[in-house]
Coordinates of C-alpha atoms in Angstrom, one line a residue:
M1 CA 147.2 104.4 62.6
P2 CA 144.5 104.2 59.9
D3 CA 145.7 104.2 56.4
S4 CA 143.7 106.7 54.4
S5 CA 144.3 104.9 51.1
S6 CA 143.2 101.4 52.0
G7 CA 141.2 101.8 55.2
S8 CA 143.4 99.1 56.9
S9 CA 145.5 99.7 60.0
V10 CA 149.3 99.5 59.9
P11 CA 150.9 98.3 63.2
S12 CA 153.5 100.8 64.5
L13 CA 156.9 99.4 65.3
S14 CA 159.0 100.7 68.1
L15 CA 162.7 101.6 67.6
G16 CA 163.7 98.4 69.3
D17 CA 161.5 96.2 67.1
S18 CA 162.9 97.9 64.0
L19 CA 166.5 97.2 65.1
A20 CA 165.6 93.6 66.1
H21 CA 163.8 92.6 62.9
G22 CA 165.5 94.9 60.4
W23 CA 164.1 97.7 58.5
D24 CA 162.0 96.6 55.5
G25 CA 162.6 99.8 53.5
D26 CA 159.1 101.0 53.9
D27 CA 159.3 104.7 54.9
D28 CA 155.6 105.6 54.5
G29 CA 155.3 106.2 58.2
L30 CA 158.2 108.6 58.3
P31 CA 157.7 112.4 58.0
P32 CA 158.4 113.9 54.6
S33 CA 162.1 114.4 53.8
E34 CA 161.6 118.2 53.5
W35 CA 160.3 118.6 57.0
G36 CA 162.6 120.8 59.1
R37 CA 164.4 122.2 56.1
P38 CA 163.9 125.7 54.7
R39 CA 161.8 125.8 51.5
G40 CA 163.3 126.7 48.2
P41 CA 162.4 130.4 47.9
R42 CA 163.2 131.1 51.5
R43 CA 166.6 129.4 51.2
T44 CA 167.3 131.2 48.0
A45 CA 166.4 134.6 49.6
T46 CA 168.6 133.9 52.6
V47 CA 171.6 133.2 50.3
W48 CA 171.0 136.4 48.3
V49 CA 170.7 138.5 51.4
F50 CA 173.9 137.1 52.8
A51 CA 175.7 137.6 49.5
L52 CA 174.5 141.2 49.3
F53 CA 175.7 141.8 52.9
I54 CA 179.2 140.5 52.0
A55 CA 179.2 142.7 48.9
L56 CA 178.3 145.8 50.8
L57 CA 181.0 145.0 53.3
A58 CA 183.6 144.8 50.5
V59 CA 182.4 148.0 48.8
G60 CA 182.3 149.8 52.1
N61 CA 185.8 148.7 53.0
T62 CA 187.1 149.9 49.6
W63 CA 185.2 153.2 49.8
L64 CA 186.2 154.0 53.4
S65 CA 189.7 152.8 53.4
D66 CA 191.1 156.2 52.6
R67 CA 188.7 158.1 54.8
L68 CA 189.0 156.3 58.2
D69 CA 191.8 158.6 59.4
G70 CA 189.9 161.8 58.4
E71 CA 189.1 164.4 61.1
A72 CA 185.4 164.2 60.4
F73 CA 185.3 160.5 60.8
L74 CA 187.3 160.6 64.0
A75 CA 184.9 163.3 65.4
W76 CA 181.9 161.1 64.4
A77 CA 183.3 158.0 66.0
T78 CA 184.2 160.0 69.2
I79 CA 180.7 161.5 69.5
F80 CA 179.0 158.1 68.8
T81 CA 181.1 156.4 71.4
A82 CA 180.5 159.1 73.9
I83 CA 176.7 159.1 73.5
S84 CA 176.6 155.3 73.7
L85 CA 178.8 154.9 76.7
Q86 CA 177.2 157.8 78.5
A87 CA 173.7 156.4 78.0
L88 CA 174.3 152.7 78.4
P89 CA 174.7 152.6 82.2
F90 CA 171.4 154.5 82.6
L91 CA 169.7 152.3 80.0
V92 CA 170.7 149.2 81.9
F93 CA 169.6 150.8 85.2
G94 CA 166.2 151.6 83.6
V95 CA 165.8 148.2 82.1
A96 CA 166.6 146.5 85.5
L97 CA 164.2 148.8 87.3
S98 CA 161.5 148.1 84.7
A99 CA 162.1 144.3 85.0
A100 CA 161.9 144.6 88.8
L101 CA 158.6 146.5 88.6
T102 CA 157.3 143.7 86.3
A103 CA 158.5 140.8 88.4
F104 CA 158.3 141.9 92.1
V105 CA 155.7 144.7 92.4
P106 CA 152.1 143.5 92.2
A107 CA 149.6 145.4 90.0
A108 CA 147.5 146.1 93.1
F109 CA 150.3 148.3 94.5
W110 CA 150.0 150.7 91.5
R111 CA 146.3 150.9 91.8
R112 CA 146.6 152.0 95.4
A113 CA 149.6 154.3 94.9
I114 CA 148.5 156.3 91.9
P115 CA 145.1 158.0 91.8
R116 CA 142.6 156.6 89.3
R117 CA 141.5 160.0 87.9
S118 CA 144.0 161.3 85.4
V119 CA 143.7 164.9 86.7
F120 CA 145.4 163.7 89.9
A121 CA 147.4 160.8 88.6
V122 CA 149.4 162.9 86.1
P123 CA 150.9 165.4 88.6
V124 CA 151.6 162.6 91.1
A125 CA 153.6 160.7 88.4
G126 CA 155.4 164.0 87.5
A127 CA 156.4 164.6 91.1
A128 CA 157.6 161.0 91.3
G129 CA 160.1 161.7 88.6
A130 CA 161.9 164.0 91.1
V131 CA 163.0 161.1 93.3
L132 CA 164.5 158.8 90.7
P133 CA 168.1 159.4 89.5
G134 CA 168.4 158.6 85.8
C135 CA 168.5 159.9 82.3
E136 CA 166.0 159.7 79.5
C137 CA 167.3 156.3 78.4
A138 CA 166.2 154.9 81.7
S139 CA 162.8 156.5 81.7
V140 CA 161.6 154.8 78.6
P141 CA 161.8 151.2 79.8
V142 CA 160.5 152.3 83.3
A143 CA 157.5 153.9 81.7
G144 CA 156.9 150.8 79.7
G145 CA 157.1 148.7 82.9
L146 CA 154.5 151.0 84.6
I147 CA 152.1 150.5 81.7
K148 CA 152.5 146.8 81.9
R149 CA 151.5 146.9 85.5
G150 CA 148.3 148.7 84.8
V151 CA 149.3 152.4 85.3
A152 CA 147.4 154.8 83.0
P153 CA 149.5 155.7 79.9
A154 CA 149.1 159.4 80.6
A155 CA 150.6 159.0 84.0
A156 CA 153.4 156.8 82.8
L157 CA 154.3 159.2 80.0
T158 CA 154.3 162.1 82.4
F159 CA 156.9 160.2 84.5
L160 CA 158.8 159.4 81.3
L161 CA 159.2 163.2 80.6
A162 CA 159.7 164.4 84.2
A163 CA 162.2 161.9 85.6
P164 CA 165.2 162.8 83.4
A165 CA 164.6 166.5 83.7
I166 CA 163.9 167.2 87.4
N167 CA 165.6 164.4 89.4
P168 CA 168.1 165.4 92.1
V169 CA 171.2 164.5 90.1
V170 CA 170.2 166.8 87.2
L171 CA 169.3 169.7 89.5
V172 CA 172.6 169.5 91.3
A173 CA 174.5 169.3 88.0
T174 CA 172.6 172.4 86.9
A175 CA 173.5 174.3 90.1
V176 CA 177.2 173.3 89.6
A177 CA 177.2 174.4 85.9
F178 CA 175.5 177.7 86.7
P179 CA 177.2 178.8 90.0
G180 CA 175.5 181.8 91.7
Q181 CA 172.4 181.4 89.4
P182 CA 169.8 179.6 91.5
E183 CA 167.1 181.0 89.2
M184 CA 168.4 178.8 86.4
V185 CA 167.8 175.7 88.6
A186 CA 164.4 176.9 89.6
A187 CA 163.5 177.8 86.0
R188 CA 164.6 174.3 84.7
F189 CA 162.5 172.6 87.4
A190 CA 159.4 174.7 86.8
A191 CA 159.5 174.6 83.0
S192 CA 160.3 170.8 82.8
L193 CA 157.6 169.8 85.4
G194 CA 155.0 172.1 83.9
A195 CA 155.6 170.8 80.4
A196 CA 155.5 167.1 81.5
V197 CA 152.3 167.6 83.4
A198 CA 150.7 169.5 80.5
V199 CA 151.6 166.8 78.1
G200 CA 150.1 164.2 80.4
W201 CA 146.9 166.0 80.9
L202 CA 146.5 166.5 77.1
W203 CA 147.3 162.9 76.4
A204 CA 144.7 161.8 79.0
R205 CA 142.1 164.1 77.4
F206 CA 142.8 163.5 73.7
G207 CA 145.0 160.5 73.4
R208 CA 143.7 157.2 71.9
S209 CA 144.6 153.7 72.9
D210 CA 145.5 152.7 69.3
W211 CA 148.1 155.4 69.1
L212 CA 150.3 153.7 71.7
R213 CA 151.5 150.1 71.2
P214 CA 151.4 148.6 74.7
P215 CA 154.6 146.8 75.8
R216 CA 154.2 143.1 75.5
L217 CA 154.9 140.5 78.2
H218 CA 157.9 138.4 77.2
H219 CA 157.7 135.7 79.8
D220 CA 155.4 132.9 81.1
P221 CA 152.8 134.5 83.5
D222 CA 153.2 131.4 85.8
A223 CA 157.0 131.6 85.9
S224 CA 158.9 132.4 89.1
K225 CA 159.6 136.0 89.9
W226 CA 163.3 135.7 89.3
R227 CA 162.7 134.0 86.0
V228 CA 160.3 136.8 85.0
F229 CA 162.9 139.4 86.1
R230 CA 165.7 137.7 84.0
E231 CA 163.6 137.2 80.9
S232 CA 162.2 140.7 80.9
M233 CA 165.6 142.2 81.4
Q234 CA 167.2 140.1 78.6
H235 CA 164.5 141.1 76.1
D236 CA 164.4 144.8 77.0
I237 CA 168.2 145.3 77.0
M238 CA 168.5 143.8 73.6
H239 CA 165.5 145.6 72.2
A240 CA 166.2 149.0 73.7
G241 CA 170.0 148.7 73.2
G242 CA 169.5 148.4 69.4
F243 CA 167.4 151.5 69.2
L244 CA 170.0 153.3 71.4
V245 CA 172.7 152.5 68.8
V246 CA 170.4 153.8 66.0
G247 CA 169.8 157.0 67.8
G248 CA 173.5 157.4 68.6
L249 CA 174.5 156.9 65.0
A250 CA 172.0 159.6 63.8
A251 CA 173.1 162.1 66.5
A252 CA 176.8 161.6 65.8
T253 CA 176.2 162.1 62.0
L254 CA 174.3 165.3 62.5
N255 CA 176.9 166.6 65.0
V256 CA 179.5 166.3 62.2
V257 CA 177.4 167.5 59.3
V258 CA 175.8 170.7 60.8
P259 CA 178.4 173.5 60.7
R260 CA 178.9 175.4 64.0
D261 CA 179.0 178.7 62.3
W262 CA 175.3 178.3 61.4
I263 CA 174.5 178.1 65.1
T264 CA 176.5 181.0 66.5
A265 CA 175.2 183.3 63.7
V266 CA 171.8 183.4 65.2
A267 CA 172.7 183.8 68.9
D268 CA 171.7 187.5 69.0
R269 CA 168.2 186.9 67.7
P270 CA 165.9 186.3 70.7
V271 CA 163.2 183.9 69.3
L272 CA 165.4 182.3 66.7
S273 CA 168.1 181.6 69.2
V274 CA 165.7 179.7 71.4
L275 CA 164.5 177.6 68.5
V276 CA 168.1 176.9 67.4
L277 CA 169.2 175.7 70.8
A278 CA 166.1 173.6 71.1
L279 CA 167.0 171.9 67.8
L280 CA 170.6 171.6 68.9
A281 CA 169.5 169.8 72.0
I282 CA 167.5 167.3 69.9
L283 CA 170.5 166.7 67.6
L284 CA 173.3 166.5 70.2
S285 CA 171.4 163.9 72.3
I286 CA 173.4 164.7 75.4
C287 CA 172.5 162.9 78.6
S288 CA 170.5 165.1 81.0
E289 CA 173.1 164.7 83.7
A290 CA 175.7 166.5 81.5
D291 CA 173.7 168.9 79.3
A292 CA 173.9 171.8 81.9
F293 CA 177.6 172.0 81.3
V294 CA 177.2 172.2 77.6
A295 CA 174.5 174.9 78.0
A296 CA 176.7 176.9 80.3
S297 CA 179.4 176.9 77.7
L298 CA 177.1 178.6 75.1
T299 CA 177.9 182.1 76.4
A300 CA 176.7 183.9 73.2
F301 CA 173.1 182.8 73.8
S302 CA 170.5 184.3 76.2
P303 CA 169.5 182.6 79.4
T304 CA 166.1 181.7 77.9
A305 CA 167.7 180.0 75.0
K306 CA 169.9 178.0 77.4
L307 CA 166.8 177.1 79.4
A308 CA 165.2 175.8 76.2
F309 CA 168.3 173.6 75.6
L310 CA 167.9 172.2 79.1
V311 CA 164.1 171.6 79.0
V312 CA 163.8 170.2 75.4
G313 CA 166.9 167.9 75.5
P314 CA 165.8 165.5 78.2
M315 CA 162.4 165.1 76.7
I316 CA 163.2 165.0 73.0
D317 CA 166.4 163.8 71.3
L318 CA 167.3 161.4 68.6
K319 CA 168.2 158.5 70.8
L320 CA 165.1 159.0 72.9
I321 CA 162.9 159.1 69.8
A322 CA 164.4 155.8 68.7
L323 CA 163.9 154.2 72.1
Q324 CA 160.2 155.4 72.2
A325 CA 159.6 154.1 68.7
G326 CA 161.0 150.7 69.6
T327 CA 158.9 150.5 72.8
F328 CA 155.6 152.2 71.9
G329 CA 155.6 152.3 68.0
W330 CA 156.0 155.0 65.4
A331 CA 152.3 155.9 65.5
F332 CA 153.0 157.1 69.1
V333 CA 156.1 159.0 68.2
R334 CA 154.4 160.9 65.4
R335 CA 152.0 162.4 67.9
F336 CA 153.8 162.5 71.1
V337 CA 157.0 164.2 70.0
P338 CA 155.4 167.2 68.3
L339 CA 153.1 167.7 71.3
T340 CA 156.0 167.6 73.7
L341 CA 158.1 169.9 71.5
V342 CA 155.4 172.6 71.4
L343 CA 154.8 172.5 75.1
T344 CA 158.5 172.5 76.1
L345 CA 159.0 175.5 73.9
L346 CA 156.0 177.3 75.4
F347 CA 157.1 176.7 78.9
S348 CA 160.7 177.7 78.2
F349 CA 159.5 181.0 76.8
A350 CA 157.1 181.6 79.6
I351 CA 159.4 180.6 82.5
G352 CA 162.4 182.2 80.9
W353 CA 160.5 185.5 80.6
W354 CA 159.3 185.2 84.2
L355 CA 162.4 184.1 86.1
L356 CA 165.4 184.9 83.8

């Protein structure tokens, strides 16, 4: 190749020629010795981060050594384990379904199945949530997969809210938890579907594209369908699983920190009791297939307060917020969660006053 210093050309030797004739010690044609090695500042930073991590482990072990057998810690560990194990199968199911939608269902199918106009697409997506068994952990990756396939964000977000709240498994569990009270099942279905559709319509009208970070494709567009399925599932399960753990840690911590006496003290106050149970649903982060049994055990609270617990929980809780942030970004969460909370409370009050 041309020599920039002298203008002459230097013949290149193959590896065989070098071995046959011997190496003359001239290494001008070799890459610089620092290639492929981390540079000084980066290497130093890595060492310091690792050292800090080891130091934190040592301090944490010393500080927690006398507290690991405490009742509060055992309760925290039990709640965190229960939340994670309860949500993980549904998260895997949702990730697998999302990967299948990405790999095997052509985008043209969604353009034919879902109306183009949001005024019709949103209720269709909400009604579709009634046929898919799964909890809120499954709905986030599925909604992300729908957006990847070209479904309007407002319709996908309506499905995200409706699916964990009105699917057949949840409604049957509610009927079992409240025997002889079909009005509770009807109220949960009506309030949840109404809130989900209202959120979808408002997002379609006022939502902006830069508020929602679209899910990225994590595979080669020309790869085989099974490879796309495998790579999409591997990425999503690692990504969503990490945020599930973060949400579970936060929920378990708040479960232990918030005293139960604070909750029962407001049970006889109509409006405040609804707000308290809505907040409790967010903090407890119970899977939607099991929350009806918890609501039924709160006998001191009014039926409307219990309805708020059942409507708010599947749409807003700590692990769901973490999953949404990891999938769509914090700019989305800052706008979507308050909107959903306001509408779920409004529909809980309205449907509770009407049916309960």
